[in-house]
Structure formats: structure tokens, C-alpha cells
PDB file of C-alpha atoms in Angstrom:
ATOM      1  CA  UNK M   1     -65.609 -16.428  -2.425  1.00  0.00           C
ATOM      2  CA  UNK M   2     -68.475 -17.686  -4.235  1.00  0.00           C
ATOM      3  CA  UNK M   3     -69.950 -15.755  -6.770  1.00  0.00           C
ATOM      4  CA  UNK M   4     -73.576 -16.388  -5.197  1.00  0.00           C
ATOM      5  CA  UNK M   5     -72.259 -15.311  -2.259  1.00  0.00           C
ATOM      6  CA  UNK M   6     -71.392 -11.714  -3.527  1.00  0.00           C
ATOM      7  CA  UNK M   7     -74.698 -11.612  -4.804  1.00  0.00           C
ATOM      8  CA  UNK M   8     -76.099 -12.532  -1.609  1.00  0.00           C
ATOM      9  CA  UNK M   9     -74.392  -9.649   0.103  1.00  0.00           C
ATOM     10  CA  UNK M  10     -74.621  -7.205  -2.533  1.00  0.00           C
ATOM     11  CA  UNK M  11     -78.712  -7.933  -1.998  1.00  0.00           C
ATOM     12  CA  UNK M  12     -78.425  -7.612   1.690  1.00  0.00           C
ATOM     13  CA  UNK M  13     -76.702  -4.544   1.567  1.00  0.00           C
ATOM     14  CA  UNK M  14     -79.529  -3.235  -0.898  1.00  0.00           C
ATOM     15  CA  UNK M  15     -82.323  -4.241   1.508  1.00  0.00           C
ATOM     16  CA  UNK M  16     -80.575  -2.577   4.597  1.00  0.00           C
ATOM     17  CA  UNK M  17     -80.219   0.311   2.827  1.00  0.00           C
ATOM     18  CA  UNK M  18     -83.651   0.454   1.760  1.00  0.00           C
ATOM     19  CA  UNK M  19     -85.000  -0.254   5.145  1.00  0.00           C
ATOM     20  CA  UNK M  20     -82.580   2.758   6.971  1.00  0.00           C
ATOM     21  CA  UNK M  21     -84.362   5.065   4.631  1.00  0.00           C
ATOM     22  CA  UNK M  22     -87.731   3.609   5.419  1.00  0.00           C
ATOM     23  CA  UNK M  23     -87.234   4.140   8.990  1.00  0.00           C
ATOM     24  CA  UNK M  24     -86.371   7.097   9.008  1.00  0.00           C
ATOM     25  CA  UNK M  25     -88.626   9.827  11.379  1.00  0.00           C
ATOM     26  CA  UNK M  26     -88.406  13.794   9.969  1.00  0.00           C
ATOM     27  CA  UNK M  27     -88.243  16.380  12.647  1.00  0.00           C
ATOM     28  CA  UNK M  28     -90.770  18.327  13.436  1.00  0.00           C
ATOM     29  CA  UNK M  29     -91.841  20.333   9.749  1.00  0.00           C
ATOM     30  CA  UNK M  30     -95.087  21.204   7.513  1.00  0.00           C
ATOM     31  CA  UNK M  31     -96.428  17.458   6.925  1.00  0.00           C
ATOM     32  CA  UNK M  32     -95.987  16.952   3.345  1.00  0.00           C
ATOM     33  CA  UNK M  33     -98.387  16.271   0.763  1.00  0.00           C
ATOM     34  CA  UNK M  34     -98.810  13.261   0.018  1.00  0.00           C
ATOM     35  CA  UNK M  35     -96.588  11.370  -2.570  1.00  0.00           C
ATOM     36  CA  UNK M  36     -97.975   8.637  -3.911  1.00  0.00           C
ATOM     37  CA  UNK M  37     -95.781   5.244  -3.039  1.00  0.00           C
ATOM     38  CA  UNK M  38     -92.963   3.550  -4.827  1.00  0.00           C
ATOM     39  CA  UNK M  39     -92.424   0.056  -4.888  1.00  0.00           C
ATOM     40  CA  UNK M  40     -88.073  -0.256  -4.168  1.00  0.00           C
ATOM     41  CA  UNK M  41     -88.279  -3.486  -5.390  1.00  0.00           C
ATOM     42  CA  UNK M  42     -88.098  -2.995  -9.154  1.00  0.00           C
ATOM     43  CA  UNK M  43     -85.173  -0.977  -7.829  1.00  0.00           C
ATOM     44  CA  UNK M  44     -83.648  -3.438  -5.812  1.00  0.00           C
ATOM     45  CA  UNK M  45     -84.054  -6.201  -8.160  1.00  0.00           C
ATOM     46  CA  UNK M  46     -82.174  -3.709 -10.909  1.00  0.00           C
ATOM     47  CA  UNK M  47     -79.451  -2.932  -8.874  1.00  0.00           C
ATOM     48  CA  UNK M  48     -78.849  -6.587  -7.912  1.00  0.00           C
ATOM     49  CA  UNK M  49     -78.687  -7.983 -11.093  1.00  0.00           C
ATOM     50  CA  UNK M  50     -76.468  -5.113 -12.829  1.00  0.00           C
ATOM     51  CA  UNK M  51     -74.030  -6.288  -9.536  1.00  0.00           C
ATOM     52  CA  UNK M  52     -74.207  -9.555 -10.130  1.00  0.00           C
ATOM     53  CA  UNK M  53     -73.183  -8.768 -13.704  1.00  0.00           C
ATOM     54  CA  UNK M  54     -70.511  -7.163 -12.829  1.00  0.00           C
ATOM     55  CA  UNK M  55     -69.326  -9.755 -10.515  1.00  0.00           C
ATOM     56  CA  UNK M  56     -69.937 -12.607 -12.887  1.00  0.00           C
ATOM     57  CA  UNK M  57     -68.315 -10.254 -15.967  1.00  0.00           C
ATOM     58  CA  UNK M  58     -64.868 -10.162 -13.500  1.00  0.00           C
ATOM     59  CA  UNK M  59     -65.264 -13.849 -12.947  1.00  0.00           C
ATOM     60  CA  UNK M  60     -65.082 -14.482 -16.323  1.00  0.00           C
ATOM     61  CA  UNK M  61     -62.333 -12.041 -17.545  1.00  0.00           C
ATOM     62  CA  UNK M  62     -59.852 -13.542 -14.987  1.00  0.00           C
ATOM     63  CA  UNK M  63     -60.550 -17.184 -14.821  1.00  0.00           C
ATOM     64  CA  UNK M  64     -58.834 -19.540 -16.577  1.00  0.00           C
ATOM     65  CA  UNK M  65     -58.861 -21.041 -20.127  1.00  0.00           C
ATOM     66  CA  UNK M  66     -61.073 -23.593 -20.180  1.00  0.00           C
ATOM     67  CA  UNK M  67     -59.564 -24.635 -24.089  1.00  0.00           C
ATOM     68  CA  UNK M  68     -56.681 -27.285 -22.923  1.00  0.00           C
ATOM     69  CA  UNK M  69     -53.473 -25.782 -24.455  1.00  0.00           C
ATOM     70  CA  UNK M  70     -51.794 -28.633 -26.799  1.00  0.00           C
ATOM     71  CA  UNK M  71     -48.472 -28.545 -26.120  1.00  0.00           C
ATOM     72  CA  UNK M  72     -46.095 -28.289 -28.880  1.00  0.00           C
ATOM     73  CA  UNK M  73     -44.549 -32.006 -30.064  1.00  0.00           C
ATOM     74  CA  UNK M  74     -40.890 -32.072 -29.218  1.00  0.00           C
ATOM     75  CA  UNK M  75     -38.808 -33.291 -32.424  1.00  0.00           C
ATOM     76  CA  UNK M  76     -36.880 -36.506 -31.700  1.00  0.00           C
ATOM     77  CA  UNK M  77     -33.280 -36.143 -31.520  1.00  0.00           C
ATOM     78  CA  UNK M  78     -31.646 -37.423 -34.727  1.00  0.00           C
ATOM     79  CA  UNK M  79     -28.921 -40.173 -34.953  1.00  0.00           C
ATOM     80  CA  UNK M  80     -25.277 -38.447 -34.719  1.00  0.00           C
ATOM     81  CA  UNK M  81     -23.063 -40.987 -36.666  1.00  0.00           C
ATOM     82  CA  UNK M  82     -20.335 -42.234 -34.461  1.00  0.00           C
ATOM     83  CA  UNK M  83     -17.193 -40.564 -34.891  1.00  0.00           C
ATOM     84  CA  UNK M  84     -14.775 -42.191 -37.316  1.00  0.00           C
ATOM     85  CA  UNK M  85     -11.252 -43.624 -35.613  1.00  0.00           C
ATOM     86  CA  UNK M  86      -8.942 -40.837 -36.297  1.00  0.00           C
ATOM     87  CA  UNK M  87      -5.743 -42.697 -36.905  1.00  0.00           C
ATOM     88  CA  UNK M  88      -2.882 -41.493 -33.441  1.00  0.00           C
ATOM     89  CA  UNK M  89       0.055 -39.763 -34.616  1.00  0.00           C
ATOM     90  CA  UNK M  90       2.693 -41.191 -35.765  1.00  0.00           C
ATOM     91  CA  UNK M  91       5.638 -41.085 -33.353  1.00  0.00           C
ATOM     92  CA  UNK M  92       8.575 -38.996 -34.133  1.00  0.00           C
ATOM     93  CA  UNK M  93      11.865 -41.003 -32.912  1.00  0.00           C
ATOM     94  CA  UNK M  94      13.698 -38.753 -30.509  1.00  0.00           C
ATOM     95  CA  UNK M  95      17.043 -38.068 -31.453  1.00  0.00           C
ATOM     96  CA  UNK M  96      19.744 -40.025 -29.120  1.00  0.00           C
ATOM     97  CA  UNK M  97      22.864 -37.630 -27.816  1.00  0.00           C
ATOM     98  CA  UNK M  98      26.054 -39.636 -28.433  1.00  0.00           C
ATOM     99  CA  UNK M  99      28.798 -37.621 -26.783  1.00  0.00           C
ATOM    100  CA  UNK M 100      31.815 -37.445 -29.162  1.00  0.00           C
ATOM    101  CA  UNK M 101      34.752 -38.712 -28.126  1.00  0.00           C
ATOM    102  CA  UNK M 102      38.327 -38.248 -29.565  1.00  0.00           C
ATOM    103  CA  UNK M 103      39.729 -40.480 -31.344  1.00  0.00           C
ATOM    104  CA  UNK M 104      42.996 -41.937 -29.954  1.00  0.00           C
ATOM    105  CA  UNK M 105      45.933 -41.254 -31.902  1.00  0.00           C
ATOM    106  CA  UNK M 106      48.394 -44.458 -32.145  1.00  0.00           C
ATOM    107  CA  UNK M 107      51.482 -43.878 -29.591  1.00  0.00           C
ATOM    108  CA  UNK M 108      54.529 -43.667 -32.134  1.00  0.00           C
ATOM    109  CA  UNK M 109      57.370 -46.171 -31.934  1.00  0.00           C
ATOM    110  CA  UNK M 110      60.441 -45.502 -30.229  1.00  0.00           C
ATOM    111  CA  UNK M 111      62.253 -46.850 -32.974  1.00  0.00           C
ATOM    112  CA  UNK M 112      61.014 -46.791 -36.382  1.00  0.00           C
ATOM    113  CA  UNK M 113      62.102 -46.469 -40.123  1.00  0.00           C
ATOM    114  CA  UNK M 114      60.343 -45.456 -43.730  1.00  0.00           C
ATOM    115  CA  UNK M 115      62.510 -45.572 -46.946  1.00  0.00           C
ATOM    116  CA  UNK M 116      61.982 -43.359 -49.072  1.00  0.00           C
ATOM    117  CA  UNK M 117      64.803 -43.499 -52.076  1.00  0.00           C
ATOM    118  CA  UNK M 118      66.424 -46.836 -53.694  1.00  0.00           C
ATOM    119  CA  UNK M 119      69.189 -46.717 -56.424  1.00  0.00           C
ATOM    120  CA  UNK M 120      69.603 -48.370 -58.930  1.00  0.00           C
ATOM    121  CA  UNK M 121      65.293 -49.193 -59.796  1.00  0.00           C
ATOM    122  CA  UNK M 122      63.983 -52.124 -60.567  1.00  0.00           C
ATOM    123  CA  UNK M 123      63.323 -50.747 -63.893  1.00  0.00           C
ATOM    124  CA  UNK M 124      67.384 -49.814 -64.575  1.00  0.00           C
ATOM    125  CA  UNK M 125      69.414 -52.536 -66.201  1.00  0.00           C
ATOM    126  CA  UNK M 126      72.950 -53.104 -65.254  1.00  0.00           C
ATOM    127  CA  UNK M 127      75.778 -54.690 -67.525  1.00  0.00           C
ATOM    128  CA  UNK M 128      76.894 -58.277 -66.580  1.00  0.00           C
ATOM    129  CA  UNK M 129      80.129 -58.569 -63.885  1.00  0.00           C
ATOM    130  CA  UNK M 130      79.921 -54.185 -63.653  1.00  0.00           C
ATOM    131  CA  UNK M 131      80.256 -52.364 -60.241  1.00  0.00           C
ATOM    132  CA  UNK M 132      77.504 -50.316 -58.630  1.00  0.00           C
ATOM    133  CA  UNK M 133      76.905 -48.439 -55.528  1.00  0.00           C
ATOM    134  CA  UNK M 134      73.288 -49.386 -53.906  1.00  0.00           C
ATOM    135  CA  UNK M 135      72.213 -46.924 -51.968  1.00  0.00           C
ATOM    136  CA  UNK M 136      68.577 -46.329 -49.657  1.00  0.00           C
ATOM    137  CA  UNK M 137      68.119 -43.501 -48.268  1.00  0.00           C
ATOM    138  CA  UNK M 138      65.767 -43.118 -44.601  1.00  0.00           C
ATOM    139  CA  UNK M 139      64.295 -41.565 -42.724  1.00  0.00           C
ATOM    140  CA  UNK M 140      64.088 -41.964 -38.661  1.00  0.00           C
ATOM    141  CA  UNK M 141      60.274 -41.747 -37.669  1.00  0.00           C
ATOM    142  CA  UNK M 142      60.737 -43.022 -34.311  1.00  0.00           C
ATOM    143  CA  UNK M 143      61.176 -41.049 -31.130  1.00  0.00           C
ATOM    144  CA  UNK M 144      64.493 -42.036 -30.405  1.00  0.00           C
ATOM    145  CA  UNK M 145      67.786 -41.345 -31.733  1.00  0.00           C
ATOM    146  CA  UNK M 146      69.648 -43.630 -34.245  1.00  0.00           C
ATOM    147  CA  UNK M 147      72.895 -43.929 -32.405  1.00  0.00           C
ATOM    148  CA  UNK M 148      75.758 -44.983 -34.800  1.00  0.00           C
ATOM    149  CA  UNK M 149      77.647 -46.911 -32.274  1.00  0.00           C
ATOM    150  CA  UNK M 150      74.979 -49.079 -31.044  1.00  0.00           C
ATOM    151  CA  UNK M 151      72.978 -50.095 -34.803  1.00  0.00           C
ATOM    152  CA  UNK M 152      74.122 -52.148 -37.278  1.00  0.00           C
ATOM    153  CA  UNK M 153      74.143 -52.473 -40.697  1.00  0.00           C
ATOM    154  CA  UNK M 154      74.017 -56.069 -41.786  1.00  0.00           C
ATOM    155  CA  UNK M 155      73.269 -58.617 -44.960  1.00  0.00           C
ATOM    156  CA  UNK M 156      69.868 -60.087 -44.614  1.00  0.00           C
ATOM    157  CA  UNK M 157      69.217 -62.586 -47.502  1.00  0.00           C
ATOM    158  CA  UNK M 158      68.989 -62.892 -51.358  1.00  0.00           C
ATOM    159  CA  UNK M 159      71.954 -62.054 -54.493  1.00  0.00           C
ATOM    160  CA  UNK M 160      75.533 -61.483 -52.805  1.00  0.00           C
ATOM    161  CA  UNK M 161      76.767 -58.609 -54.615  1.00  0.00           C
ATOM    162  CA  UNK M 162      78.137 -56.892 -52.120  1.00  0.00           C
ATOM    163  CA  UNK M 163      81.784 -56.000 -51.579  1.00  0.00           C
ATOM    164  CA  UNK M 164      83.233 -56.837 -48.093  1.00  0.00           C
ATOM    165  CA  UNK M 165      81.832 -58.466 -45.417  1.00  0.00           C
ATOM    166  CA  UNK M 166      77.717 -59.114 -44.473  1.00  0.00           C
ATOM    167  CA  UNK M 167      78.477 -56.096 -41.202  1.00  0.00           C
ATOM    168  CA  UNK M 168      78.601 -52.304 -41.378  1.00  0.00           C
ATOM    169  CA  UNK M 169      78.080 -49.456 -38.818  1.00  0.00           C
ATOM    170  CA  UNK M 170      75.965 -46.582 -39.100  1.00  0.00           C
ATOM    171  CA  UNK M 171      77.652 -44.034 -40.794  1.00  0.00           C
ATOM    172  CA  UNK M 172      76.539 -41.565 -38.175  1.00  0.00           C
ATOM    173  CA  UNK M 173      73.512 -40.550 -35.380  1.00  0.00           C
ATOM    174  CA  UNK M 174      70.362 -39.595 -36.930  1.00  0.00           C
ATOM    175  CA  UNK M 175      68.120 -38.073 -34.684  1.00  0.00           C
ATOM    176  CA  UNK M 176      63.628 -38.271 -34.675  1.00  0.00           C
ATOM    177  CA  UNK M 177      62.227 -37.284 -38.141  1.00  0.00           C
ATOM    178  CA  UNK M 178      66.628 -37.070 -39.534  1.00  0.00           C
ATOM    179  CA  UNK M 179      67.654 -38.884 -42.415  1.00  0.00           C
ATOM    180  CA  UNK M 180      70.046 -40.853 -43.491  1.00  0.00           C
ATOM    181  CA  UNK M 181      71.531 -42.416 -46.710  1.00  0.00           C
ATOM    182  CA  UNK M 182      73.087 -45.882 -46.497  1.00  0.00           C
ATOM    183  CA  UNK M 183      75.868 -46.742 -49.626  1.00  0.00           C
ATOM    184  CA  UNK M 184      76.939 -50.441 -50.367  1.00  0.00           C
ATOM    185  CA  UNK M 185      79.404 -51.187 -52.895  1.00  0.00           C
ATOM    186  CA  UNK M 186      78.047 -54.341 -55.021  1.00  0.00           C
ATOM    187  CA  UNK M 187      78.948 -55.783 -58.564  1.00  0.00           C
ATOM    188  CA  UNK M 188      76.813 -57.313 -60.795  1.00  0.00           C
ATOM    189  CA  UNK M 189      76.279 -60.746 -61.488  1.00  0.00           C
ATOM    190  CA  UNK M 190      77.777 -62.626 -64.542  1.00  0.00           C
ATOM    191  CA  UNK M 191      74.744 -63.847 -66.205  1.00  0.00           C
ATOM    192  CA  UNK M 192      72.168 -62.224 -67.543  1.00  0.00           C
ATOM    193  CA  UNK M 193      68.676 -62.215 -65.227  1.00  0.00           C
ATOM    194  CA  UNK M 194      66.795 -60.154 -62.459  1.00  0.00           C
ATOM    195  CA  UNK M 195      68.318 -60.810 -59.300  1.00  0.00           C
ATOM    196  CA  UNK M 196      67.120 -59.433 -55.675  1.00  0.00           C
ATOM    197  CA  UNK M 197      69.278 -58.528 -52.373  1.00  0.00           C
ATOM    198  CA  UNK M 198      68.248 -57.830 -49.013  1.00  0.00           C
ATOM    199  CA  UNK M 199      70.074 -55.768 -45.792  1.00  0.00           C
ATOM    200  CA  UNK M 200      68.323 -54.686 -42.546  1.00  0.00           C
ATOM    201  CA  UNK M 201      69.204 -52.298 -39.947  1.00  0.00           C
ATOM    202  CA  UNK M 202      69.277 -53.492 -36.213  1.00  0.00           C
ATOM    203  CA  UNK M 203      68.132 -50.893 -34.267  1.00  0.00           C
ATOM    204  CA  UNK M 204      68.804 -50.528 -30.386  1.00  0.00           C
ATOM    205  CA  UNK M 205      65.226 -52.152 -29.456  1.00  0.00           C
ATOM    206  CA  UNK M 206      65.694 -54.692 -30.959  1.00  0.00           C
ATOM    207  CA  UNK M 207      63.702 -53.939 -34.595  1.00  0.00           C
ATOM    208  CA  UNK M 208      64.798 -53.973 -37.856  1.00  0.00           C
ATOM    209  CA  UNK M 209      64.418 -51.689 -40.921  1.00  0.00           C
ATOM    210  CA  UNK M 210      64.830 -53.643 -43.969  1.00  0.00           C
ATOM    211  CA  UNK M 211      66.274 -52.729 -47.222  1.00  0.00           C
ATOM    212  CA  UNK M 212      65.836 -54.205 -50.348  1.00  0.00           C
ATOM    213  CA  UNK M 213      67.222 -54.380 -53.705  1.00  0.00           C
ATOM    214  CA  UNK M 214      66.236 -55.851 -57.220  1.00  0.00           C
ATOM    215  CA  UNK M 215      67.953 -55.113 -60.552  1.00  0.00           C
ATOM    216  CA  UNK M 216      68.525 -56.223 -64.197  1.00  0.00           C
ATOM    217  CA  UNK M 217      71.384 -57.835 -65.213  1.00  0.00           C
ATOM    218  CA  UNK M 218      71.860 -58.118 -69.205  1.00  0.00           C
ATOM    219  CA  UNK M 219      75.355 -58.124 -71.182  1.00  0.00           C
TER     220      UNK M 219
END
């Protein structure tokens, strides 16, 4: 609504008023004396304006602004560097499982043979043409037994200095891990020198343990 129309109708309102009381017929009473006549249109005119005042005062309280509102300036967004290349981790090498296996033990020799004593040493000296007794002594490190009737005793190679002939028998059985000491009778050469003599044992199988000799001869 308008505000000249509220003032229009505030006005009209006024003037219908004004008439109604115009119109208006008393009953029967005393006529009155006569009052002398006001004009309602100062009135009217009053009232109209202190309405449209009103109206106009409301108007204005509630509308809007008519100062724009600047709106705030909105900062531009500053540059965010890039990020640097952060280097990957390293890799940790994973550990490999290597099941552990046993190690295999060698399979021990049916027949076998280790010396371990000689007489005379290398180191002893023995007078020219004089009789000695060589002697090894061994032990049986193979699984089987030494049986005396089936290994032989026999002259292998180097010096003859033995007495007798170049075959002996075992002197007896010697059983796995036994020992054993074989005894030749030998002489010493005439001249002087270092001289070296070698015997082996034949074992059943076939092997042989070999026994050697080397000594100084010096008058």
C-alpha cells in the first residue's frame, strides 16, 4: 500500500466521521442556545496531516538503506610453494630363511689304518752293520676286524734290512679302534748314510696300510 493511499483513507474516514456527527437529529429536549459554528476543517486538515506523519515517519524507519553497502574486498589467496620431493624410504632387505641342514658326516671305511709310533726316528743314528728291531705300532680305525689269518704283512720297497723273507702274518686279530704293534728284525747297513725302508699291510679289502722307515747309519 501506497503511502498516499493511507492518507487518502485516513481523510475519508475523517470526513465520514465528521458528517455522522453533523447528521445527527437530538430527541425531543429544551432547544439549545445557540452556539456559535465551528469550522471542522482546521480540524480535519490537523488530524490528516499528524496521520500522514505518522504514516510517512513508519515508512521511513523500516525501509531500506538507501547508502549502497561496499562490500568488504576479499584478500587474494597467496602462492603456497609446492611441496619439496621428500626423498621414499629406503628399503630395508628382508632377511631370507635358509633352513639349516646337517652336515653329512663321511661314512667310515671298513678297513682302515693310522700309525701312530715308529722306532728307531729319523733323528736316531744307528752304528754301521748293527742289529735293530723296527717296530710301528697301529691302530685299526676301520669298522671291521683285522683278522690275522687273512692280512699280510709284506716288504714294499726301499733299504733291505730286514731279516728273513719280504712275508709275515699278523701277529694276531685286532678288532675296530684295537691296536697293534708290528716288530721286524733288520740290521744296519755297512756304510755310513740315511737310508729309507718301506712294508705295507694287505688288508682283507683289498687296501693297504703302509709303513715306513728312515734311519742314520754312521760308524
Amino acid at each position: 500500500m501506497t503511502v498516499k493511499s493511507m492518507v487518502w483513507k485516513v481523510f475519508s474516514g475523517l470526513a465520514l466521521i465528521a458528517l455522522l456527527a453533523g447528521c445527527a437529529v437530538p430527541t425531543a429536549a429544551p432547544t439549545p442556545t445557540a452556539m456559535p459554528t465551528i469550522d471542522p476543517k482546521p480540524t480535519f486538515d490537523a488530524s490528516a496531516t499528524q496521520a500522514a506523519a505518522t504514516v510517512i515517519a513508519d515508512l521511513s524507519l523500516n525501509a531500506p538503506s538507501a547508502t549502497p553497502v561496499t562490500p568488504t574486498s576479499t584478500p587474494e589467496p597467496t602462492n603456497t610453494p609446492a611441496p619439496t620431493n621428500t626423498p621414499a624410504p629406503t628399503s630395508t632387505p628382508t632377511r631370507e630363511f635358509i633352513p639349516w641342514t646337517a652336515t653329512p658326516t663321511a661314512t667310515q671305511a671298513a678297513y682302515a689304518c693310522s700309525i701312530t709310533d715308529v722306532s728307531p726316528k729319523s733323528s736316531d743314528t744307528i752304528k754301521v752293520d748293527q742289529d735293530f728291531d723296527a717296530k710301528w705300532s697301529l691302530k685299526n680305525t676301520g669298522t671291521e676286524t683285522w683278522n690275522a689269518g687273512n692280512t699280510d704283512i709284506r716288504f714294499s720297497d726301499g733299504e733291505r734290512m730286514h731279516e728273513g723273507g719280504d712275508l709275515r702274518d699278523l701277529p694276531s686279530n685286532v678288532a675296530p679302534n684295537g691296536t697293534t704293534t708290528i716288530t721286524i728284525d733288520m740290521k744296519a747297513p755297512s756304510g755310513d748314510g740315511t737310508y729309507n725302508t718301506s712294508w705295507v699291510i694287505a688288508l682283507e679289502d683289498g687296501s693297504e696300510c703302509t709303513l715306513n722307515l728312515r734311519i742314520n747309519v754312521s760308524d
